[in-house]
């Protein structure tokens, strides 16, 4: 009998420890940091078919459009609730001379897009078109100024042309070009990747240039200094040290980080991959957490009051281009893997909301980890589109501090946490995002929520039959957003089983 009691005790103990392996505790009573909606921002560069064909087809196109902008794309972006759009680059930004892109289209000069495929850019999509498009999709514009090959005067005049309500040669020209009132453009990036395609500068030289440009761009309310490439902590340190001598000149500092199936050198294919490439991508996206923590620690030294935002204005998966497409166009398909690994990154942004004030996925249409793909008149909403649609609940919500304990997802001797999560509260509704990177196993998570009386739950899920499923033109969607059954919480507790390779949203009130 004694032996039996002991075995029973051991069994119960073992069962409890197994079930308690995956837990998520949420402290609603400690929620105080806003998750800026700008964290769910996008990026559109004059690259491949992002602008031309993806957004803009011209008024005479047989593709249904409003003033030349694709109606299907406008509708999809509004439904997804796009908060912000960065333009015109990227590397293109440091070759772009904005005056080429205003005034009557027939008078605009054509240039060669030297960074992306060497194609002719006819400048038919310029400042007015970009800002008109932002108004149509109800997104805040974020303009990136040319430092690499531009002048201070050109930059200052662009800001004046766009934002000033005073009378001046620039504002007169704007009015002559059809826009009476200034636009509301808060965000201005001054240079892009000036350690690379933006001029191959040293951080010391760039920081001095930044101070010079920023001094004359007074109308730009929120100025963003070009920050580091991935883990270049010295760049962050030098740029913070030199620009923060004039704190009124800098409101944000950018960070660029892309993820791969293998590495920058061996990117892997966007589709048709195996579990090894699934695992390594899930592992690679976790670098974002380390980068944010380490760059934030440097920023803290120069900006202890947390005034300057970390602006992750380029992030996403970068795979090989699709076979038969122009290598300079960076066109890739988008699978369930993009949604699951994207959710890990978005959870990281949410959980670091005190410093991460904006993020822009690269890029919005037809380039890299796009939310929309187009092929002439056809359009596809990618798994990443559905991820953004699902995560819109976190826009301008308040982050709920949380503590996640996850079992490991092990593959060929390597381990990463299987689960990723973040949570927020808005209008009394608690929204919890959870993803399971393990493609072979459903994982049960015990949730404990303190500080809020919750009675009912609803849910949504993104998953598919196979890890490399994607949505193709003219075919039924394989990856989309579906309803997910959530049990009602009891005394602040509930247990949710997160299916293999899925992203789940639990909403409680
Ligand atoms: O998003 C594609 C390119 O990646 C951008 O133009 C550049 O800024 C980055 O290197």
PDB file of N, CA and C in Angstrom, residues 49 53 63 70 366 373-380 473:
ATOM      1  N   UNK A  49       8.709  45.251 -58.627  1.00  0.00           N
ATOM      2  CA  UNK A  49       7.306  45.575 -58.896  1.00  0.00           C
ATOM      3  C   UNK A  49       6.568  46.031 -57.633  1.00  0.00           C
ATOM      4  N   UNK A  53       3.178  48.501 -60.825  1.00  0.00           N
ATOM      5  CA  UNK A  53       2.569  47.175 -60.974  1.00  0.00           C
ATOM      6  C   UNK A  53       1.961  46.692 -59.669  1.00  0.00           C
ATOM      7  N   UNK A  63      -6.556  47.537 -65.199  1.00  0.00           N
ATOM      8  CA  UNK A  63      -6.725  47.079 -63.807  1.00  0.00           C
ATOM      9  C   UNK A  63      -7.484  48.173 -63.051  1.00  0.00           C
ATOM     10  N   UNK A  70      -4.012  50.811 -57.575  1.00  0.00           N
ATOM     11  CA  UNK A  70      -4.828  49.594 -57.678  1.00  0.00           C
ATOM     12  C   UNK A  70      -5.897  49.555 -56.590  1.00  0.00           C
ATOM     13  N   UNK A 366       5.119  42.636 -53.473  1.00  0.00           N
ATOM     14  CA  UNK A 366       5.977  42.017 -54.508  1.00  0.00           C
ATOM     15  C   UNK A 366       7.474  41.993 -54.217  1.00  0.00           C
ATOM     16  N   UNK A 373       1.010  40.044 -53.091  1.00  0.00           N
ATOM     17  CA  UNK A 373       1.711  39.751 -54.345  1.00  0.00           C
ATOM     18  C   UNK A 373       0.742  40.016 -55.480  1.00  0.00           C
ATOM     19  N   UNK A 374       1.255  40.578 -56.567  1.00  0.00           N
ATOM     20  CA  UNK A 374       0.378  40.807 -57.721  1.00  0.00           C
ATOM     21  C   UNK A 374       1.001  40.189 -58.972  1.00  0.00           C
ATOM     22  N   UNK A 375       0.131  39.823 -59.890  1.00  0.00           N
ATOM     23  CA  UNK A 375       0.559  39.311 -61.183  1.00  0.00           C
ATOM     24  C   UNK A 375      -0.453  39.877 -62.178  1.00  0.00           C
ATOM     25  N   UNK A 376      -0.064  40.929 -62.875  1.00  0.00           N
ATOM     26  CA  UNK A 376      -0.998  41.685 -63.712  1.00  0.00           C
ATOM     27  C   UNK A 376      -2.249  42.035 -62.898  1.00  0.00           C
ATOM     28  N   UNK A 377      -3.422  41.538 -63.342  1.00  0.00           N
ATOM     29  CA  UNK A 377      -4.651  41.939 -62.651  1.00  0.00           C
ATOM     30  C   UNK A 377      -4.925  41.069 -61.417  1.00  0.00           C
ATOM     31  N   UNK A 378      -4.121  40.002 -61.217  1.00  0.00           N
ATOM     32  CA  UNK A 378      -4.384  39.104 -60.074  1.00  0.00           C
ATOM     33  C   UNK A 378      -3.664  39.585 -58.824  1.00  0.00           C
ATOM     34  N   UNK A 379      -4.228  39.262 -57.685  1.00  0.00           N
ATOM     35  CA  UNK A 379      -3.616  39.640 -56.410  1.00  0.00           C
ATOM     36  C   UNK A 379      -3.749  38.506 -55.410  1.00  0.00           C
ATOM     37  N   UNK A 380      -2.738  38.338 -54.571  1.00  0.00           N
ATOM     38  CA  UNK A 380      -2.757  37.306 -53.533  1.00  0.00           C
ATOM     39  C   UNK A 380      -2.462  37.965 -52.191  1.00  0.00           C
ATOM     40  N   UNK A 473      -1.627  32.439 -57.076  1.00  0.00           N
ATOM     41  CA  UNK A 473      -2.556  33.167 -57.941  1.00  0.00           C
ATOM     42  C   UNK A 473      -3.619  32.237 -58.520  1.00  0.00           C
TER      43      UNK A 473
END
